[in-house]
Amino acid sequence: MLDITEDPKDALLEVNNIEVIYNHVILVLKGVSLKVPKGGITALLGGNGAGKTTTLKAISNLLKSERGEVTKGSITYRGERVQDLVPSDLVRKGVIQVMEGRHCFEHLTVEENLLTGAYTRGSSRGEIDADLNMVYDYFPRLKERRKSQAGYTSGGEQQMVAIGRALMSRPETILLDEPSMGLAPQLVEQIFGIVKSLNEEEGYTFLLAEQNTNVALRFAHYGYILESGRVVMDGLASDLRENPDVKEFYLGMSDEGRKSFRDVRSYRRRKRWLS
Amino acid sequence: MPEQLVFAMEVFLNGLMAGVLYALVALGFVLIYKASGIFNYAQGVMALFAALTLVGIMEGQVPFAHLINAMLGTEIHHFGWHVPGVLAILFTMAVMVGLAWIVNTLIFRHLVNQEPIILFMATIGLAYFLEGFGDIMWGADIKKLDVGLPQGINLWIDETTFNIFDYGFFIDNLDIVATVVAALLVCALVIFAQYTKQGRAMRAVADDHQAALSVGISLNFIWVMVWSVAGFVALVAGIMWGTKSGVQFSLSLIALKALPVLMLGGFTSIPGAIVGGLIIGVGEKLFEFGFGPMLGGATENWFAYVLALIFLVFRPQGLFGEKIIERV
């Protein structure tokens, strides 16, 4: 287990009190701060519309093409301000996002999809082939389907393609958005298992946005809980799992047995802002 | 062999040749549509503009001569030199790349994620702007274009067919050149799109802008590249059409003939543009030959569109268009 300290020197990626506005009017993030340590799996949890995806897109700079912008705060990677870069610069720096809903290139074959991941690299064909084999080792299913059009593969396979494609850029940090979306529980376990081994064996750093709090907290080292654009709680994953509020609101467990929907409150207690 | 059949064969061959020229224009549409989802109405005008620029450079014409003369009271029209065809083609290509960059930077960069209809409107605006701009830059008179391509009847075909059928086919050398050039162009484009890194990136952008951005592909670079390639295709089409019928403003109207070609071949298929062009070319020539006299002639004006309509009803994605992938 990774040792997380509060020392900012250990943070590879640091998001500092950012505010994000869409279309100049809609305030989506109201001051989100987080730290992603090197070699860890950090989870960003919260319900629909909490701002998980927006946070990831703010980091990867995909916001601009959706008319969103970071209006306050700063985002640094290895101590360097990165929020004014274009996505391709960030990919070259080693930060790549796997988007929610997979977003494969439908009409390209599985292998072509993976190859587009190596677009920013000036590497030789041999190096790229070696990485392709590395991806196939982690996702043997993709090797079988390498010649099929990605649009015709299953949801799980597409998620594998999306992750594999990101790996092909030789990243340091992978921003993984909602990998469990629309997948059967068994597949979710499998995908998370692969994420874990990629983290442990290859040393990739992950920042993971996930609604499935239960799974995410089992695989992650550290977690942040977002609610309507703010971080309301953070802590070691093991601590969060035992936290009575998290249990009640996100894991659906409570000391008083099952609750009806009437009793569900939004999480407002102990709200705090990280600076 | 009956005389009618021999005539029909000649018509068929001429139809194929005409179809190649349609296909050349259609190719440009397909490229831009594939990479950016933009239906570029200005493709025909781009061919005209390329041809005008080519003639202008070859003849040593002073661009904007009328404007300059009117403002400064001078009387300049020509630099007084002649540029050889090959060199002029290279210069024109540079102009087309410049045009691609300007179009992308000034217009389409700002329209990312907009509705297709807005993009389409933008290209209509571009088409008429470019037509007027070409007029101001190079003048509105009809120009002769000769880059040294062979023209006139192919005697070998004439003689050979005369020996066989007792009737010599009239096939223009220029059409044969156009066919060879189109074939080479299509091969090159298919190889580019399927087997190169930039070609793959182009297809990726066509599928999903956001995902392409996320893996570090620069949309601007890809779009400038695609518009440049489309500019090159427009230049080739402009040379062929310009050599055949002179460089004049009606050239931009051939773009409209590319529409039925696209409906037939599919908006997203490079080989489809060629096959569609050939079917339209042969179809309208044979129809005119067979039924034209009965229907009072001039069937070539509408036959292609009727054929395209029938196709739209039964196979909306065209013969070779990408299947619309829908998973349930």
PDB file of N, CA, C and O in Angstrom, chain B residues 147-187:
ATOM      1  N   VAL B 147      -1.294  23.101 -70.053  1.00  0.00           N
ATOM      2  CA  VAL B 147      -0.089  22.768 -69.302  1.00  0.00           C
ATOM      3  C   VAL B 147       0.711  21.690 -70.027  1.00  0.00           C
ATOM      4  O   VAL B 147       1.604  21.083 -69.453  1.00  0.00           O
ATOM      5  N   GLY B 148       0.358  21.460 -71.279  1.00  0.00           N
ATOM      6  CA  GLY B 148       1.130  20.501 -72.063  1.00  0.00           C
ATOM      7  C   GLY B 148       0.556  19.095 -72.057  1.00  0.00           C
ATOM      8  O   GLY B 148       1.242  18.135 -72.386  1.00  0.00           O
ATOM      9  N   LEU B 149      -0.733  18.964 -71.666  1.00  0.00           N
ATOM     10  CA  LEU B 149      -1.360  17.647 -71.725  1.00  0.00           C
ATOM     11  C   LEU B 149      -1.755  17.352 -73.163  1.00  0.00           C
ATOM     12  O   LEU B 149      -2.146  18.251 -73.897  1.00  0.00           O
ATOM     13  N   PRO B 150      -1.646  16.080 -73.578  1.00  0.00           N
ATOM     14  CA  PRO B 150      -2.032  15.739 -74.960  1.00  0.00           C
ATOM     15  C   PRO B 150      -3.531  15.918 -75.142  1.00  0.00           C
ATOM     16  O   PRO B 150      -4.318  15.652 -74.230  1.00  0.00           O
ATOM     17  N   GLN B 151      -3.902  16.403 -76.303  1.00  0.00           N
ATOM     18  CA  GLN B 151      -5.325  16.621 -76.578  1.00  0.00           C
ATOM     19  C   GLN B 151      -5.650  16.121 -77.963  1.00  0.00           C
ATOM     20  O   GLN B 151      -4.765  15.886 -78.779  1.00  0.00           O
ATOM     21  N   GLY B 152      -6.925  15.993 -78.218  1.00  0.00           N
ATOM     22  CA  GLY B 152      -7.362  15.585 -79.543  1.00  0.00           C
ATOM     23  C   GLY B 152      -7.567  14.083 -79.638  1.00  0.00           C
ATOM     24  O   GLY B 152      -7.309  13.343 -78.688  1.00  0.00           O
ATOM     25  N   ILE B 153      -8.023  13.640 -80.804  1.00  0.00           N
ATOM     26  CA  ILE B 153      -8.411  12.248 -80.982  1.00  0.00           C
ATOM     27  C   ILE B 153      -7.215  11.316 -80.829  1.00  0.00           C
ATOM     28  O   ILE B 153      -6.102  11.626 -81.245  1.00  0.00           O
ATOM     29  N   ASN B 154      -7.443  10.213 -80.167  1.00  0.00           N
ATOM     30  CA  ASN B 154      -6.398   9.209 -80.053  1.00  0.00           C
ATOM     31  C   ASN B 154      -6.423   8.350 -81.313  1.00  0.00           C
ATOM     32  O   ASN B 154      -7.351   7.588 -81.550  1.00  0.00           O
ATOM     33  N   LEU B 155      -5.353   8.492 -82.109  1.00  0.00           N
ATOM     34  CA  LEU B 155      -5.351   7.843 -83.423  1.00  0.00           C
ATOM     35  C   LEU B 155      -5.255   6.332 -83.330  1.00  0.00           C
ATOM     36  O   LEU B 155      -5.840   5.603 -84.121  1.00  0.00           O
ATOM     37  N   TRP B 156      -4.540   5.870 -82.308  1.00  0.00           N
ATOM     38  CA  TRP B 156      -4.363   4.419 -82.172  1.00  0.00           C
ATOM     39  C   TRP B 156      -5.718   3.736 -81.946  1.00  0.00           C
ATOM     40  O   TRP B 156      -6.050   2.767 -82.603  1.00  0.00           O
ATOM     41  N   ILE B 157      -6.503   4.316 -81.038  1.00  0.00           N
ATOM     42  CA  ILE B 157      -7.836   3.747 -80.780  1.00  0.00           C
ATOM     43  C   ILE B 157      -8.698   3.863 -82.025  1.00  0.00           C
ATOM     44  O   ILE B 157      -9.408   2.928 -82.415  1.00  0.00           O
ATOM     45  N   ASP B 158      -8.595   5.011 -82.680  1.00  0.00           N
ATOM     46  CA  ASP B 158      -9.366   5.250 -83.899  1.00  0.00           C
ATOM     47  C   ASP B 158      -9.076   4.166 -84.940  1.00  0.00           C
ATOM     48  O   ASP B 158      -9.983   3.532 -85.466  1.00  0.00           O
ATOM     49  N   GLU B 159      -7.781   3.922 -85.168  1.00  0.00           N
ATOM     50  CA  GLU B 159      -7.383   2.946 -86.182  1.00  0.00           C
ATOM     51  C   GLU B 159      -7.763   1.528 -85.789  1.00  0.00           C
ATOM     52  O   GLU B 159      -8.333   0.778 -86.589  1.00  0.00           O
ATOM     53  N   THR B 160      -7.450   1.185 -84.520  1.00  0.00           N
ATOM     54  CA  THR B 160      -7.727  -0.175 -84.069  1.00  0.00           C
ATOM     55  C   THR B 160      -9.209  -0.492 -84.194  1.00  0.00           C
ATOM     56  O   THR B 160      -9.592  -1.533 -84.741  1.00  0.00           O
ATOM     57  N   THR B 161     -10.044   0.420 -83.690  1.00  0.00           N
ATOM     58  CA  THR B 161     -11.479   0.148 -83.748  1.00  0.00           C
ATOM     59  C   THR B 161     -11.970   0.152 -85.187  1.00  0.00           C
ATOM     60  O   THR B 161     -12.877  -0.602 -85.537  1.00  0.00           O
ATOM     61  N   PHE B 162     -11.336   0.977 -86.019  1.00  0.00           N
ATOM     62  CA  PHE B 162     -11.751   1.001 -87.430  1.00  0.00           C
ATOM     63  C   PHE B 162     -11.496  -0.341 -88.073  1.00  0.00           C
ATOM     64  O   PHE B 162     -12.313  -0.852 -88.825  1.00  0.00           O
ATOM     65  N   ASN B 163     -10.339  -0.934 -87.737  1.00  0.00           N
ATOM     66  CA  ASN B 163      -9.992  -2.241 -88.284  1.00  0.00           C
ATOM     67  C   ASN B 163     -10.954  -3.316 -87.818  1.00  0.00           C
ATOM     68  O   ASN B 163     -11.249  -4.252 -88.540  1.00  0.00           O
ATOM     69  N   ILE B 164     -11.440  -3.198 -86.581  1.00  0.00           N
ATOM     70  CA  ILE B 164     -12.325  -4.233 -86.053  1.00  0.00           C
ATOM     71  C   ILE B 164     -13.766  -4.027 -86.505  1.00  0.00           C
ATOM     72  O   ILE B 164     -14.399  -4.923 -87.039  1.00  0.00           O
ATOM     73  N   PHE B 165     -14.285  -2.786 -86.245  1.00  0.00           N
ATOM     74  CA  PHE B 165     -15.724  -2.557 -86.470  1.00  0.00           C
ATOM     75  C   PHE B 165     -16.020  -1.816 -87.768  1.00  0.00           C
ATOM     76  O   PHE B 165     -17.167  -1.534 -88.057  1.00  0.00           O
ATOM     77  N   ASP B 166     -14.955  -1.432 -88.451  1.00  0.00           N
ATOM     78  CA  ASP B 166     -15.165  -0.626 -89.636  1.00  0.00           C
ATOM     79  C   ASP B 166     -15.661   0.773 -89.266  1.00  0.00           C
ATOM     80  O   ASP B 166     -16.295   1.460 -90.062  1.00  0.00           O
ATOM     81  N   TYR B 167     -15.453   1.140 -88.002  1.00  0.00           N
ATOM     82  CA  TYR B 167     -15.906   2.449 -87.536  1.00  0.00           C
ATOM     83  C   TYR B 167     -14.939   2.920 -86.451  1.00  0.00           C
ATOM     84  O   TYR B 167     -14.747   2.233 -85.440  1.00  0.00           O
ATOM     85  N   GLY B 168     -14.262   4.035 -86.651  1.00  0.00           N
ATOM     86  CA  GLY B 168     -13.263   4.510 -85.702  1.00  0.00           C
ATOM     87  C   GLY B 168     -13.882   5.237 -84.525  1.00  0.00           C
ATOM     88  O   GLY B 168     -14.683   6.149 -84.707  1.00  0.00           O
ATOM     89  N   PHE B 169     -13.554   4.800 -83.281  1.00  0.00           N
ATOM     90  CA  PHE B 169     -14.069   5.470 -82.088  1.00  0.00           C
ATOM     91  C   PHE B 169     -13.344   6.785 -81.892  1.00  0.00           C
ATOM     92  O   PHE B 169     -12.140   6.882 -82.097  1.00  0.00           O
ATOM     93  N   PHE B 170     -14.102   7.784 -81.440  1.00  0.00           N
ATOM     94  CA  PHE B 170     -13.476   9.057 -81.100  1.00  0.00           C
ATOM     95  C   PHE B 170     -13.258   9.107 -79.590  1.00  0.00           C
ATOM     96  O   PHE B 170     -14.202   9.224 -78.813  1.00  0.00           O
ATOM     97  N   ILE B 171     -12.021   8.954 -79.174  1.00  0.00           N
ATOM     98  CA  ILE B 171     -11.691   9.075 -77.752  1.00  0.00           C
ATOM     99  C   ILE B 171     -10.629  10.159 -77.631  1.00  0.00           C
ATOM    100  O   ILE B 171      -9.605  10.124 -78.316  1.00  0.00           O
ATOM    101  N   ASP B 172     -10.891  11.122 -76.754  1.00  0.00           N
ATOM    102  CA  ASP B 172      -9.957  12.236 -76.602  1.00  0.00           C
ATOM    103  C   ASP B 172      -8.760  11.813 -75.754  1.00  0.00           C
ATOM    104  O   ASP B 172      -8.929  11.178 -74.721  1.00  0.00           O
ATOM    105  N   ASN B 173      -7.575  12.166 -76.197  1.00  0.00           N
ATOM    106  CA  ASN B 173      -6.369  11.862 -75.424  1.00  0.00           C
ATOM    107  C   ASN B 173      -6.439  12.429 -74.016  1.00  0.00           C
ATOM    108  O   ASN B 173      -5.985  11.824 -73.052  1.00  0.00           O
ATOM    109  N   LEU B 174      -7.006  13.628 -73.916  1.00  0.00           N
ATOM    110  CA  LEU B 174      -7.097  14.288 -72.611  1.00  0.00           C
ATOM    111  C   LEU B 174      -7.896  13.434 -71.630  1.00  0.00           C
ATOM    112  O   LEU B 174      -7.549  13.304 -70.460  1.00  0.00           O
ATOM    113  N   ASP B 175      -8.975  12.810 -72.147  1.00  0.00           N
ATOM    114  CA  ASP B 175      -9.792  11.961 -71.284  1.00  0.00           C
ATOM    115  C   ASP B 175      -8.992  10.766 -70.791  1.00  0.00           C
ATOM    116  O   ASP B 175      -9.154  10.315 -69.663  1.00  0.00           O
ATOM    117  N   ILE B 176      -8.149  10.247 -71.658  1.00  0.00           N
ATOM    118  CA  ILE B 176      -7.325   9.098 -71.256  1.00  0.00           C
ATOM    119  C   ILE B 176      -6.349   9.529 -70.157  1.00  0.00           C
ATOM    120  O   ILE B 176      -6.201   8.848 -69.133  1.00  0.00           O
ATOM    121  N   VAL B 177      -5.735  10.704 -70.357  1.00  0.00           N
ATOM    122  CA  VAL B 177      -4.830  11.223 -69.323  1.00  0.00           C
ATOM    123  C   VAL B 177      -5.586  11.404 -68.016  1.00  0.00           C
ATOM    124  O   VAL B 177      -5.118  10.994 -66.945  1.00  0.00           O
ATOM    125  N   ALA B 178      -6.790  11.991 -68.119  1.00  0.00           N
ATOM    126  CA  ALA B 178      -7.590  12.229 -66.910  1.00  0.00           C
ATOM    127  C   ALA B 178      -7.861  10.916 -66.179  1.00  0.00           C
ATOM    128  O   ALA B 178      -7.786  10.843 -64.951  1.00  0.00           O
ATOM    129  N   THR B 179      -8.156   9.862 -66.950  1.00  0.00           N
ATOM    130  CA  THR B 179      -8.444   8.564 -66.335  1.00  0.00           C
ATOM    131  C   THR B 179      -7.229   8.035 -65.583  1.00  0.00           C
ATOM    132  O   THR B 179      -7.335   7.587 -64.439  1.00  0.00           O
ATOM    133  N   VAL B 180      -6.066   8.119 -66.230  1.00  0.00           N
ATOM    134  CA  VAL B 180      -4.849   7.625 -65.588  1.00  0.00           C
ATOM    135  C   VAL B 180      -4.556   8.434 -64.325  1.00  0.00           C
ATOM    136  O   VAL B 180      -4.277   7.877 -63.251  1.00  0.00           O
ATOM    137  N   VAL B 181      -4.668   9.762 -64.459  1.00  0.00           N
ATOM    138  CA  VAL B 181      -4.395  10.622 -63.307  1.00  0.00           C
ATOM    139  C   VAL B 181      -5.357  10.311 -62.164  1.00  0.00           C
ATOM    140  O   VAL B 181      -4.950  10.178 -61.001  1.00  0.00           O
ATOM    141  N   ALA B 182      -6.642  10.159 -62.498  1.00  0.00           N
ATOM    142  CA  ALA B 182      -7.635   9.883 -61.458  1.00  0.00           C
ATOM    143  C   ALA B 182      -7.330   8.567 -60.767  1.00  0.00           C
ATOM    144  O   ALA B 182      -7.403   8.458 -59.544  1.00  0.00           O
ATOM    145  N   ALA B 183      -6.945   7.557 -61.563  1.00  0.00           N
ATOM    146  CA  ALA B 183      -6.632   6.256 -60.977  1.00  0.00           C
ATOM    147  C   ALA B 183      -5.461   6.370 -60.012  1.00  0.00           C
ATOM    148  O   ALA B 183      -5.502   5.851 -58.889  1.00  0.00           O
ATOM    149  N   LEU B 184      -4.418   7.071 -60.443  1.00  0.00           N
ATOM    150  CA  LEU B 184      -3.245   7.249 -59.581  1.00  0.00           C
ATOM    151  C   LEU B 184      -3.627   8.001 -58.305  1.00  0.00           C
ATOM    152  O   LEU B 184      -3.209   7.651 -57.202  1.00  0.00           O
ATOM    153  N   LEU B 185      -4.430   9.050 -58.492  1.00  0.00           N
ATOM    154  CA  LEU B 185      -4.833   9.879 -57.364  1.00  0.00           C
ATOM    155  C   LEU B 185      -5.592   9.054 -56.325  1.00  0.00           C
ATOM    156  O   LEU B 185      -5.337   9.146 -55.123  1.00  0.00           O
ATOM    157  N   VAL B 186      -6.522   8.233 -56.823  1.00  0.00           N
ATOM    158  CA  VAL B 186      -7.315   7.425 -55.902  1.00  0.00           C
ATOM    159  C   VAL B 186      -6.433   6.441 -55.157  1.00  0.00           C
ATOM    160  O   VAL B 186      -6.529   6.288 -53.933  1.00  0.00           O
ATOM    161  N   CYS B 187      -5.524   5.794 -55.881  1.00  0.00           N
ATOM    162  CA  CYS B 187      -4.616   4.845 -55.215  1.00  0.00           C
ATOM    163  C   CYS B 187      -3.828   5.571 -54.130  1.00  0.00           C
ATOM    164  O   CYS B 187      -3.729   5.097 -52.996  1.00  0.00           O
TER     165      CYS B 187
END
